[in-house]
Protein backbone atom coordinates (compact mmCIF):
# COMPACT_ATOMS: atom_id res chain seq x y z
CA UNK A 1 0.00 0.00 0.00
CA UNK A 2 2.68 2.49 1.03
CA UNK A 3 4.32 2.84 -2.41
CA UNK A 4 1.11 3.95 -4.12
CA UNK A 5 0.32 6.67 -1.61
CA UNK A 6 1.54 10.19 -2.27
CA UNK A 7 1.10 12.84 0.43
CA UNK A 8 -1.09 15.91 -0.14
CA UNK A 9 -1.71 18.20 2.88
CA UNK A 10 -2.91 17.70 6.46
CA UNK A 11 -6.05 16.76 8.40
CA UNK A 12 -7.31 19.76 10.35
CA UNK A 13 -8.58 19.01 13.88
CA UNK A 14 -9.26 21.62 16.55
CA UNK A 15 -8.71 19.25 19.49
CA UNK A 16 -7.27 15.88 20.51
CA UNK A 17 -10.25 13.76 19.62
CA UNK A 18 -11.85 11.03 21.75
CA UNK A 19 -11.82 8.54 18.90
CA UNK A 20 -10.93 4.88 18.50
CA UNK A 21 -10.39 1.85 16.37
CA UNK A 22 -11.37 -1.82 16.53
CA UNK A 23 -9.19 -4.83 17.34
CA UNK A 24 -9.09 -5.72 13.62
CA UNK A 25 -7.58 -2.32 12.85
CA UNK A 26 -5.11 -2.58 15.76
CA UNK A 27 -4.00 -6.01 14.49
CA UNK A 28 -3.10 -4.50 11.11
CA UNK A 29 -1.82 -1.14 12.37
CA UNK A 30 0.56 -2.57 15.00
CA UNK A 31 1.24 -6.00 13.43
CA UNK A 32 -0.32 -7.24 16.66
CA UNK A 33 -0.94 -10.99 16.88
CA UNK A 34 -3.41 -11.44 19.72
CA UNK A 35 -2.71 -15.20 19.82
CA UNK A 36 0.89 -14.47 20.81
CA UNK A 37 -0.34 -12.22 23.65
CA UNK A 38 -2.88 -14.56 25.24
CA UNK A 39 -2.41 -14.34 29.01
CA UNK A 40 0.08 -11.49 28.61
CA UNK A 41 -0.29 -7.88 29.67
CA UNK A 42 -0.90 -5.27 26.98
CA UNK A 43 -1.44 -1.54 27.46
CA UNK A 44 -3.46 0.60 25.03
CA UNK A 45 -2.30 4.18 25.69
CA UNK A 46 -4.03 6.39 24.90
CA UNK A 47 -7.04 4.23 24.13
CA UNK A 48 -9.68 6.84 23.36
CA UNK A 49 -12.86 5.04 22.32
CA UNK A 50 -10.93 2.10 20.89
CA UNK A 51 -12.51 -1.33 21.40
CA UNK A 52 -9.09 -3.01 21.44
CA UNK A 53 -9.29 -3.74 25.18
CA UNK A 54 -12.93 -4.89 25.13
CA UNK A 55 -12.31 -7.26 22.22
CA UNK A 56 -8.86 -8.57 23.13
CA UNK A 57 -9.83 -9.37 26.74
CA UNK A 58 -12.55 -11.65 25.32
CA UNK A 59 -9.79 -13.42 23.35
CA UNK A 60 -7.68 -13.98 26.46
CA UNK A 61 -5.31 -11.00 26.35
CA UNK A 62 -4.80 -9.22 29.69
CA UNK A 63 -5.41 -5.73 28.29
CA UNK A 64 -5.61 -2.37 30.04
CA UNK A 65 -6.77 0.91 28.47
CA UNK A 66 -5.57 4.36 29.59
CA UNK A 67 -7.11 7.71 28.74
CA UNK A 68 -7.59 11.01 30.59
CA UNK A 69 -11.31 10.83 29.69
CA UNK A 70 -11.87 7.61 31.64
CA UNK A 71 -13.72 7.83 34.93
CA UNK A 72 -16.56 9.80 33.35
CA UNK A 73 -20.04 8.22 32.98
CA UNK A 74 -20.45 6.12 29.85
CA UNK A 75 -23.14 8.51 28.54
CA UNK A 76 -20.62 11.38 28.59
CA UNK A 77 -18.04 9.29 26.73
CA UNK A 78 -20.61 8.23 24.14
CA UNK A 79 -21.55 11.88 23.62
CA UNK A 80 -17.89 12.92 23.28
CA UNK A 81 -17.19 9.95 21.00
CA UNK A 82 -20.15 10.71 18.70
CA UNK A 83 -19.24 14.41 18.53
CA UNK A 84 -15.62 13.60 17.71
CA UNK A 85 -16.57 11.08 15.00
CA UNK A 86 -18.60 13.89 13.41
CA UNK A 87 -15.72 16.35 13.84
CA UNK A 88 -13.16 14.01 12.24
CA UNK A 89 -15.51 12.94 9.44
CA UNK A 90 -16.23 16.56 8.56
CA UNK A 91 -12.51 17.17 8.23
CA UNK A 92 -11.88 13.90 6.35
CA UNK A 93 -14.55 14.85 3.80
CA UNK A 94 -12.64 18.08 3.08
CA UNK A 95 -9.27 16.29 2.73
CA UNK A 96 -10.10 12.95 1.11
CA UNK A 97 -6.97 13.08 -1.06
CA UNK A 98 -4.63 12.67 1.89
CA UNK A 99 -5.98 9.17 2.60
CA UNK A 100 -5.65 5.78 0.91
CA UNK A 101 -9.16 4.42 0.43
CA UNK A 102 -8.27 0.74 0.37
CA UNK A 103 -9.08 -0.72 3.82
CA UNK A 104 -12.06 1.65 4.10
CA UNK A 105 -13.45 1.89 0.55
CA UNK A 106 -15.63 4.92 1.38
CA UNK A 107 -16.04 7.58 4.09
CA UNK A 108 -19.23 5.76 5.12
CA UNK A 109 -17.21 2.59 5.76
CA UNK A 110 -14.76 4.60 7.86
CA UNK A 111 -17.59 6.06 9.94
CA UNK A 112 -19.08 2.63 10.40
CA UNK A 113 -15.76 1.26 11.82
CA UNK A 114 -15.59 4.21 14.21
CA UNK A 115 -19.17 3.68 15.39
CA UNK A 116 -18.51 -0.03 15.90
CA UNK A 117 -15.42 0.70 18.00
CA UNK A 118 -17.27 3.29 20.11
CA UNK A 119 -20.21 1.01 20.74
CA UNK A 120 -18.05 -2.04 21.64
CA UNK A 121 -15.91 0.15 23.90
CA UNK A 122 -18.96 1.69 25.65
CA UNK A 123 -20.58 -1.71 26.20
CA UNK A 124 -17.47 -3.04 27.96
CA UNK A 125 -16.70 0.22 29.81
CA UNK A 126 -20.18 0.27 31.34
CA UNK A 127 -19.80 -3.19 32.93
CA UNK A 128 -18.84 -2.95 36.64
CA UNK A 129 -16.41 -5.86 36.28
CA UNK A 130 -14.48 -3.96 33.57
CA UNK A 131 -13.76 -0.90 35.74
CA UNK A 132 -10.18 -1.89 36.54
CA UNK A 133 -9.35 -2.27 32.83
CA UNK A 134 -10.09 1.42 32.11
CA UNK A 135 -7.57 3.63 33.88
CA UNK A 136 -7.83 7.42 33.98
CA UNK A 137 -4.31 8.78 33.46
CA UNK A 138 -2.35 11.12 31.19
CA UNK A 139 1.02 10.85 29.55
CA UNK A 140 3.72 11.52 30.52
CA UNK A 141 2.79 10.07 33.96
CA UNK A 142 1.36 6.59 34.15
CA UNK A 143 0.26 4.95 37.42
CA UNK A 144 2.02 1.62 36.80
CA UNK A 145 5.11 -0.09 38.16
CA UNK A 146 8.18 -0.47 35.98
CA UNK A 147 7.74 -3.12 33.26
CA UNK A 148 4.14 -3.89 34.23
CA UNK A 149 3.29 -4.71 30.61
CA UNK A 150 4.67 -6.95 27.89
CA UNK A 151 3.52 -4.56 25.18
CA UNK A 152 2.28 -0.97 25.00
CA UNK A 153 0.44 0.23 21.91
CA UNK A 154 0.31 3.98 21.35
CA UNK A 155 -1.93 4.88 18.43
CA UNK A 156 -2.85 8.23 16.90
CA UNK A 157 -1.69 10.55 19.67
CA UNK A 158 2.12 10.91 19.79
CA UNK A 159 3.38 12.26 16.45
CA UNK A 160 -0.23 12.68 15.25
CA UNK A 161 -0.56 15.81 17.40
CA UNK A 162 3.03 17.01 17.01
CA UNK A 163 1.60 20.36 15.88
CA UNK A 164 0.64 20.95 19.52
CA UNK A 165 2.71 18.45 21.56
CA UNK A 166 6.40 19.37 21.55
CA UNK A 167 9.72 17.53 21.69
CA UNK A 168 9.83 17.52 25.50
CA UNK A 169 6.38 16.03 25.76
CA UNK A 170 7.19 13.32 23.21
CA UNK A 171 10.45 12.41 24.91
CA UNK A 172 8.90 12.21 28.38
CA UNK A 173 5.87 10.29 27.09
CA UNK A 174 7.96 7.72 25.17
CA UNK A 175 10.32 7.21 28.11
CA UNK A 176 7.29 6.69 30.36
CA UNK A 177 5.83 4.08 27.99
CA UNK A 178 9.22 2.34 27.89
CA UNK A 179 9.40 2.48 31.69
CA UNK A 180 6.10 0.62 32.09
CA UNK A 181 6.40 -1.83 29.19
CA UNK A 182 9.00 -4.24 27.80
CA UNK A 183 8.09 -3.21 24.26
CA UNK A 184 6.37 -0.13 22.87
CA UNK A 185 4.84 0.31 19.41
CA UNK A 186 3.73 3.76 18.28
CA UNK A 187 1.73 4.48 15.11
CA UNK A 188 1.77 6.55 12.99
CA UNK A 189 5.23 8.12 13.02
CA UNK A 190 4.12 11.27 11.21
CA UNK A 191 1.96 14.26 12.03
CA UNK A 192 -1.45 14.90 10.50
CA UNK A 193 0.38 16.52 7.58
CA UNK A 194 1.96 13.13 6.79
CA UNK A 195 5.46 14.36 7.73
CA UNK A 196 7.91 13.49 10.48
CA UNK A 197 8.02 16.21 13.12
CA UNK A 198 11.14 18.38 12.83
CA UNK A 199 12.33 17.09 16.20
CA UNK A 200 12.20 13.43 15.12
CA UNK A 201 15.94 12.78 14.73
CA UNK A 202 16.70 14.60 18.01
CA UNK A 203 14.07 12.49 19.70
CA UNK A 204 15.64 9.22 18.50
CA UNK A 205 19.08 10.46 19.59
CA UNK A 206 17.78 11.33 23.06
CA UNK A 207 16.09 7.93 23.32
CA UNK A 208 19.32 6.19 22.29
CA UNK A 209 21.26 8.16 24.93
CA UNK A 210 18.69 6.97 27.49
CA UNK A 211 19.38 3.35 26.45
CA UNK A 212 16.27 2.92 24.34
CA UNK A 213 16.57 1.06 21.04
CA UNK A 214 14.29 2.43 18.31
CA UNK A 215 13.36 0.78 15.02
CA UNK A 216 11.02 1.78 12.24
CA UNK A 217 8.96 -1.16 11.01
CA UNK A 218 6.46 -1.37 8.16
CA UNK A 219 2.82 -1.55 9.25
CA UNK A 220 0.26 -3.61 7.32
CA UNK A 221 -1.99 -0.57 7.43
CA UNK A 222 -1.81 2.83 5.76
CA UNK A 223 -4.86 5.07 5.74
CA UNK A 224 -3.16 8.43 6.18
CA UNK A 225 -0.75 8.70 3.25
CA UNK A 226 2.81 8.50 4.52
CA UNK A 227 1.67 6.95 7.79
CA UNK A 228 2.44 3.27 7.17
CA UNK A 229 5.20 2.80 9.73
CA UNK A 230 5.50 1.77 13.37
CA UNK A 231 8.11 3.06 15.81
CA UNK A 232 9.16 0.10 17.97
CA UNK A 233 11.00 0.84 21.21
CA UNK A 234 12.72 -1.58 23.54
CA UNK A 235 15.08 -1.08 26.43
CA UNK A 236 16.71 -2.69 29.41
CA UNK A 237 15.84 0.31 31.63
C1 LIG B 1 -7.23 9.64 18.78
S1 LIG B 1 -7.49 9.10 20.42
C2 LIG B 1 -6.63 7.58 20.57
C3 LIG B 1 -7.02 6.58 19.56
C4 LIG B 1 -6.63 5.15 19.72
N1 LIG B 1 -5.34 4.94 20.31
C5 LIG B 1 -6.65 4.54 18.33
O1 LIG B 1 -5.59 4.43 17.69
O2 LIG B 1 -7.74 4.22 17.87
C6 LIG B 1 -6.43 10.22 21.31
C7 LIG B 1 -6.71 10.19 22.80
O3 LIG B 1 -5.65 10.88 23.48
C8 LIG B 1 -6.19 11.27 24.70
N2 LIG B 1 -5.26 12.21 25.36
C9 LIG B 1 -5.26 13.56 25.36
N3 LIG B 1 -4.23 14.02 26.09
C10 LIG B 1 -3.58 12.93 26.59
C11 LIG B 1 -2.44 12.75 27.42
N4 LIG B 1 -1.72 13.77 27.90
N5 LIG B 1 -2.06 11.49 27.71
C12 LIG B 1 -2.73 10.44 27.22
N6 LIG B 1 -3.81 10.55 26.43
C13 LIG B 1 -4.22 11.78 26.10
C14 LIG B 1 -7.56 11.83 24.35
O4 LIG B 1 -8.43 11.82 25.46
C15 LIG B 1 -7.99 10.89 23.24
O5 LIG B 1 -8.90 9.92 23.69
GROMACS .gro file of C-alpha atoms and ligand atoms in nm:
model
  264
    1UNK     CA    1   0.000   0.000   0.000
    2UNK     CA    2   0.268   0.249   0.103
    3UNK     CA    3   0.432   0.284  -0.241
    4UNK     CA    4   0.111   0.395  -0.412
    5UNK     CA    5   0.032   0.667  -0.161
    6UNK     CA    6   0.154   1.019  -0.227
    7UNK     CA    7   0.110   1.284   0.043
    8UNK     CA    8  -0.109   1.591  -0.014
    9UNK     CA    9  -0.171   1.820   0.288
   10UNK     CA   10  -0.291   1.770   0.646
   11UNK     CA   11  -0.605   1.676   0.840
   12UNK     CA   12  -0.731   1.976   1.035
   13UNK     CA   13  -0.858   1.901   1.388
   14UNK     CA   14  -0.926   2.162   1.655
   15UNK     CA   15  -0.871   1.925   1.949
   16UNK     CA   16  -0.727   1.588   2.051
   17UNK     CA   17  -1.025   1.376   1.962
   18UNK     CA   18  -1.185   1.103   2.175
   19UNK     CA   19  -1.182   0.854   1.890
   20UNK     CA   20  -1.093   0.488   1.850
   21UNK     CA   21  -1.039   0.185   1.637
   22UNK     CA   22  -1.137  -0.182   1.653
   23UNK     CA   23  -0.919  -0.483   1.734
   24UNK     CA   24  -0.909  -0.572   1.362
   25UNK     CA   25  -0.758  -0.232   1.285
   26UNK     CA   26  -0.511  -0.258   1.576
   27UNK     CA   27  -0.400  -0.601   1.449
   28UNK     CA   28  -0.310  -0.450   1.111
   29UNK     CA   29  -0.182  -0.114   1.237
   30UNK     CA   30   0.056  -0.257   1.500
   31UNK     CA   31   0.124  -0.600   1.343
   32UNK     CA   32  -0.032  -0.724   1.666
   33UNK     CA   33  -0.094  -1.099   1.688
   34UNK     CA   34  -0.341  -1.144   1.972
   35UNK     CA   35  -0.271  -1.520   1.982
   36UNK     CA   36   0.089  -1.447   2.081
   37UNK     CA   37  -0.034  -1.222   2.365
   38UNK     CA   38  -0.288  -1.456   2.524
   39UNK     CA   39  -0.241  -1.434   2.901
   40UNK     CA   40   0.008  -1.149   2.861
   41UNK     CA   41  -0.029  -0.788   2.967
   42UNK     CA   42  -0.090  -0.527   2.698
   43UNK     CA   43  -0.144  -0.154   2.746
   44UNK     CA   44  -0.346   0.060   2.503
   45UNK     CA   45  -0.230   0.418   2.569
   46UNK     CA   46  -0.403   0.639   2.490
   47UNK     CA   47  -0.704   0.423   2.413
   48UNK     CA   48  -0.968   0.684   2.336
   49UNK     CA   49  -1.286   0.504   2.232
   50UNK     CA   50  -1.093   0.210   2.089
   51UNK     CA   51  -1.251  -0.133   2.140
   52UNK     CA   52  -0.909  -0.301   2.144
   53UNK     CA   53  -0.929  -0.374   2.518
   54UNK     CA   54  -1.293  -0.489   2.513
   55UNK     CA   55  -1.231  -0.726   2.222
   56UNK     CA   56  -0.886  -0.857   2.313
   57UNK     CA   57  -0.983  -0.937   2.674
   58UNK     CA   58  -1.255  -1.165   2.532
   59UNK     CA   59  -0.979  -1.342   2.335
   60UNK     CA   60  -0.768  -1.398   2.646
   61UNK     CA   61  -0.531  -1.100   2.635
   62UNK     CA   62  -0.480  -0.922   2.969
   63UNK     CA   63  -0.541  -0.573   2.829
   64UNK     CA   64  -0.561  -0.237   3.004
   65UNK     CA   65  -0.677   0.091   2.847
   66UNK     CA   66  -0.557   0.436   2.959
   67UNK     CA   67  -0.711   0.771   2.874
   68UNK     CA   68  -0.759   1.101   3.059
   69UNK     CA   69  -1.131   1.083   2.969
   70UNK     CA   70  -1.187   0.761   3.164
   71UNK     CA   71  -1.372   0.783   3.493
   72UNK     CA   72  -1.656   0.980   3.335
   73UNK     CA   73  -2.004   0.822   3.298
   74UNK     CA   74  -2.045   0.612   2.985
   75UNK     CA   75  -2.314   0.851   2.854
   76UNK     CA   76  -2.062   1.138   2.859
   77UNK     CA   77  -1.804   0.929   2.673
   78UNK     CA   78  -2.061   0.823   2.414
   79UNK     CA   79  -2.155   1.188   2.362
   80UNK     CA   80  -1.789   1.292   2.328
   81UNK     CA   81  -1.719   0.995   2.100
   82UNK     CA   82  -2.015   1.071   1.870
   83UNK     CA   83  -1.924   1.441   1.853
   84UNK     CA   84  -1.562   1.360   1.771
   85UNK     CA   85  -1.657   1.108   1.500
   86UNK     CA   86  -1.860   1.389   1.341
   87UNK     CA   87  -1.572   1.635   1.384
   88UNK     CA   88  -1.316   1.401   1.224
   89UNK     CA   89  -1.551   1.294   0.944
   90UNK     CA   90  -1.623   1.656   0.856
   91UNK     CA   91  -1.251   1.717   0.823
   92UNK     CA   92  -1.188   1.390   0.635
   93UNK     CA   93  -1.455   1.485   0.380
   94UNK     CA   94  -1.264   1.808   0.308
   95UNK     CA   95  -0.927   1.629   0.273
   96UNK     CA   96  -1.010   1.295   0.111
   97UNK     CA   97  -0.697   1.308  -0.106
   98UNK     CA   98  -0.463   1.267   0.189
   99UNK     CA   99  -0.598   0.917   0.260
  100UNK     CA  100  -0.565   0.578   0.091
  101UNK     CA  101  -0.916   0.442   0.043
  102UNK     CA  102  -0.827   0.074   0.037
  103UNK     CA  103  -0.908  -0.072   0.382
  104UNK     CA  104  -1.206   0.165   0.410
  105UNK     CA  105  -1.345   0.189   0.055
  106UNK     CA  106  -1.563   0.492   0.138
  107UNK     CA  107  -1.604   0.758   0.409
  108UNK     CA  108  -1.923   0.576   0.512
  109UNK     CA  109  -1.721   0.259   0.576
  110UNK     CA  110  -1.476   0.460   0.786
  111UNK     CA  111  -1.759   0.606   0.994
  112UNK     CA  112  -1.908   0.263   1.040
  113UNK     CA  113  -1.576   0.126   1.182
  114UNK     CA  114  -1.559   0.421   1.421
  115UNK     CA  115  -1.917   0.368   1.539
  116UNK     CA  116  -1.851  -0.003   1.590
  117UNK     CA  117  -1.542   0.070   1.800
  118UNK     CA  118  -1.727   0.329   2.011
  119UNK     CA  119  -2.021   0.101   2.074
  120UNK     CA  120  -1.805  -0.204   2.164
  121UNK     CA  121  -1.591   0.015   2.390
  122UNK     CA  122  -1.896   0.169   2.565
  123UNK     CA  123  -2.058  -0.171   2.620
  124UNK     CA  124  -1.747  -0.304   2.796
  125UNK     CA  125  -1.670   0.022   2.981
  126UNK     CA  126  -2.018   0.027   3.134
  127UNK     CA  127  -1.980  -0.319   3.293
  128UNK     CA  128  -1.884  -0.295   3.664
  129UNK     CA  129  -1.641  -0.586   3.628
  130UNK     CA  130  -1.448  -0.396   3.357
  131UNK     CA  131  -1.376  -0.090   3.574
  132UNK     CA  132  -1.018  -0.189   3.654
  133UNK     CA  133  -0.935  -0.227   3.283
  134UNK     CA  134  -1.009   0.142   3.211
  135UNK     CA  135  -0.757   0.363   3.388
  136UNK     CA  136  -0.783   0.742   3.398
  137UNK     CA  137  -0.431   0.878   3.346
  138UNK     CA  138  -0.235   1.112   3.119
  139UNK     CA  139   0.102   1.085   2.955
  140UNK     CA  140   0.372   1.152   3.052
  141UNK     CA  141   0.279   1.007   3.396
  142UNK     CA  142   0.136   0.659   3.415
  143UNK     CA  143   0.026   0.495   3.742
  144UNK     CA  144   0.202   0.162   3.680
  145UNK     CA  145   0.511  -0.009   3.816
  146UNK     CA  146   0.818  -0.047   3.598
  147UNK     CA  147   0.774  -0.312   3.326
  148UNK     CA  148   0.414  -0.389   3.423
  149UNK     CA  149   0.329  -0.471   3.061
  150UNK     CA  150   0.467  -0.695   2.789
  151UNK     CA  151   0.352  -0.456   2.518
  152UNK     CA  152   0.228  -0.097   2.500
  153UNK     CA  153   0.044   0.023   2.191
  154UNK     CA  154   0.031   0.398   2.135
  155UNK     CA  155  -0.193   0.488   1.843
  156UNK     CA  156  -0.285   0.823   1.690
  157UNK     CA  157  -0.169   1.055   1.967
  158UNK     CA  158   0.212   1.091   1.979
  159UNK     CA  159   0.338   1.226   1.645
  160UNK     CA  160  -0.023   1.268   1.525
  161UNK     CA  161  -0.056   1.581   1.740
  162UNK     CA  162   0.303   1.701   1.701
  163UNK     CA  163   0.160   2.036   1.588
  164UNK     CA  164   0.064   2.095   1.952
  165UNK     CA  165   0.271   1.845   2.156
  166UNK     CA  166   0.640   1.937   2.155
  167UNK     CA  167   0.972   1.753   2.169
  168UNK     CA  168   0.983   1.752   2.550
  169UNK     CA  169   0.638   1.603   2.576
  170UNK     CA  170   0.719   1.332   2.321
  171UNK     CA  171   1.045   1.241   2.491
  172UNK     CA  172   0.890   1.221   2.838
  173UNK     CA  173   0.587   1.029   2.709
  174UNK     CA  174   0.796   0.772   2.517
  175UNK     CA  175   1.032   0.721   2.811
  176UNK     CA  176   0.729   0.669   3.036
  177UNK     CA  177   0.583   0.408   2.799
  178UNK     CA  178   0.922   0.234   2.789
  179UNK     CA  179   0.940   0.248   3.169
  180UNK     CA  180   0.610   0.062   3.209
  181UNK     CA  181   0.640  -0.183   2.919
  182UNK     CA  182   0.900  -0.424   2.780
  183UNK     CA  183   0.809  -0.321   2.426
  184UNK     CA  184   0.637  -0.013   2.287
  185UNK     CA  185   0.484   0.031   1.941
  186UNK     CA  186   0.373   0.376   1.828
  187UNK     CA  187   0.173   0.448   1.511
  188UNK     CA  188   0.177   0.655   1.299
  189UNK     CA  189   0.523   0.812   1.302
  190UNK     CA  190   0.412   1.127   1.121
  191UNK     CA  191   0.196   1.426   1.203
  192UNK     CA  192  -0.145   1.490   1.050
  193UNK     CA  193   0.038   1.652   0.758
  194UNK     CA  194   0.196   1.313   0.679
  195UNK     CA  195   0.546   1.436   0.773
  196UNK     CA  196   0.791   1.349   1.048
  197UNK     CA  197   0.802   1.621   1.312
  198UNK     CA  198   1.114   1.838   1.283
  199UNK     CA  199   1.233   1.709   1.620
  200UNK     CA  200   1.220   1.343   1.512
  201UNK     CA  201   1.594   1.278   1.473
  202UNK     CA  202   1.670   1.460   1.801
  203UNK     CA  203   1.407   1.249   1.970
  204UNK     CA  204   1.564   0.922   1.850
  205UNK     CA  205   1.908   1.046   1.959
  206UNK     CA  206   1.778   1.133   2.306
  207UNK     CA  207   1.609   0.793   2.332
  208UNK     CA  208   1.932   0.619   2.229
  209UNK     CA  209   2.126   0.816   2.493
  210UNK     CA  210   1.869   0.697   2.749
  211UNK     CA  211   1.938   0.335   2.645
  212UNK     CA  212   1.627   0.292   2.434
  213UNK     CA  213   1.657   0.106   2.104
  214UNK     CA  214   1.429   0.243   1.831
  215UNK     CA  215   1.336   0.078   1.502
  216UNK     CA  216   1.102   0.178   1.224
  217UNK     CA  217   0.896  -0.116   1.101
  218UNK     CA  218   0.646  -0.137   0.816
  219UNK     CA  219   0.282  -0.155   0.925
  220UNK     CA  220   0.026  -0.361   0.732
  221UNK     CA  221  -0.199  -0.057   0.743
  222UNK     CA  222  -0.181   0.283   0.576
  223UNK     CA  223  -0.486   0.507   0.574
  224UNK     CA  224  -0.316   0.843   0.618
  225UNK     CA  225  -0.075   0.870   0.325
  226UNK     CA  226   0.281   0.850   0.452
  227UNK     CA  227   0.167   0.695   0.779
  228UNK     CA  228   0.244   0.327   0.717
  229UNK     CA  229   0.520   0.280   0.973
  230UNK     CA  230   0.550   0.177   1.337
  231UNK     CA  231   0.811   0.306   1.581
  232UNK     CA  232   0.916   0.010   1.797
  233UNK     CA  233   1.100   0.084   2.121
  234UNK     CA  234   1.272  -0.158   2.354
  235UNK     CA  235   1.508  -0.108   2.643
  236UNK     CA  236   1.671  -0.269   2.941
  237UNK     CA  237   1.584   0.031   3.163
  238LIG     C1  238  -0.723   0.964   1.878
  238LIG     S1  239  -0.749   0.910   2.042
  238LIG     C2  240  -0.663   0.758   2.057
  238LIG     C3  241  -0.702   0.658   1.956
  238LIG     C4  242  -0.663   0.515   1.972
  238LIG     N1  243  -0.534   0.494   2.031
  238LIG     C5  244  -0.665   0.454   1.833
  238LIG     O1  245  -0.559   0.443   1.769
  238LIG     O2  246  -0.774   0.422   1.787
  238LIG     C6  247  -0.643   1.022   2.131
  238LIG     C7  248  -0.671   1.019   2.280
  238LIG     O3  249  -0.565   1.088   2.348
  238LIG     C8  250  -0.619   1.127   2.470
  238LIG     N2  251  -0.526   1.221   2.536
  238LIG     C9  252  -0.526   1.356   2.536
  238LIG     N3  253  -0.423   1.402   2.609
  238LIG    C10  254  -0.358   1.293   2.659
  238LIG    C11  255  -0.244   1.275   2.742
  238LIG     N4  256  -0.172   1.377   2.790
  238LIG     N5  257  -0.206   1.149   2.771
  238LIG    C12  258  -0.273   1.044   2.722
  238LIG     N6  259  -0.381   1.055   2.643
  238LIG    C13  260  -0.422   1.178   2.610
  238LIG    C14  261  -0.756   1.183   2.435
  238LIG     O4  262  -0.843   1.182   2.546
  238LIG    C15  263  -0.799   1.089   2.324
  238LIG     O5  264  -0.890   0.992   2.369
   0.00000   0.00000   0.00000
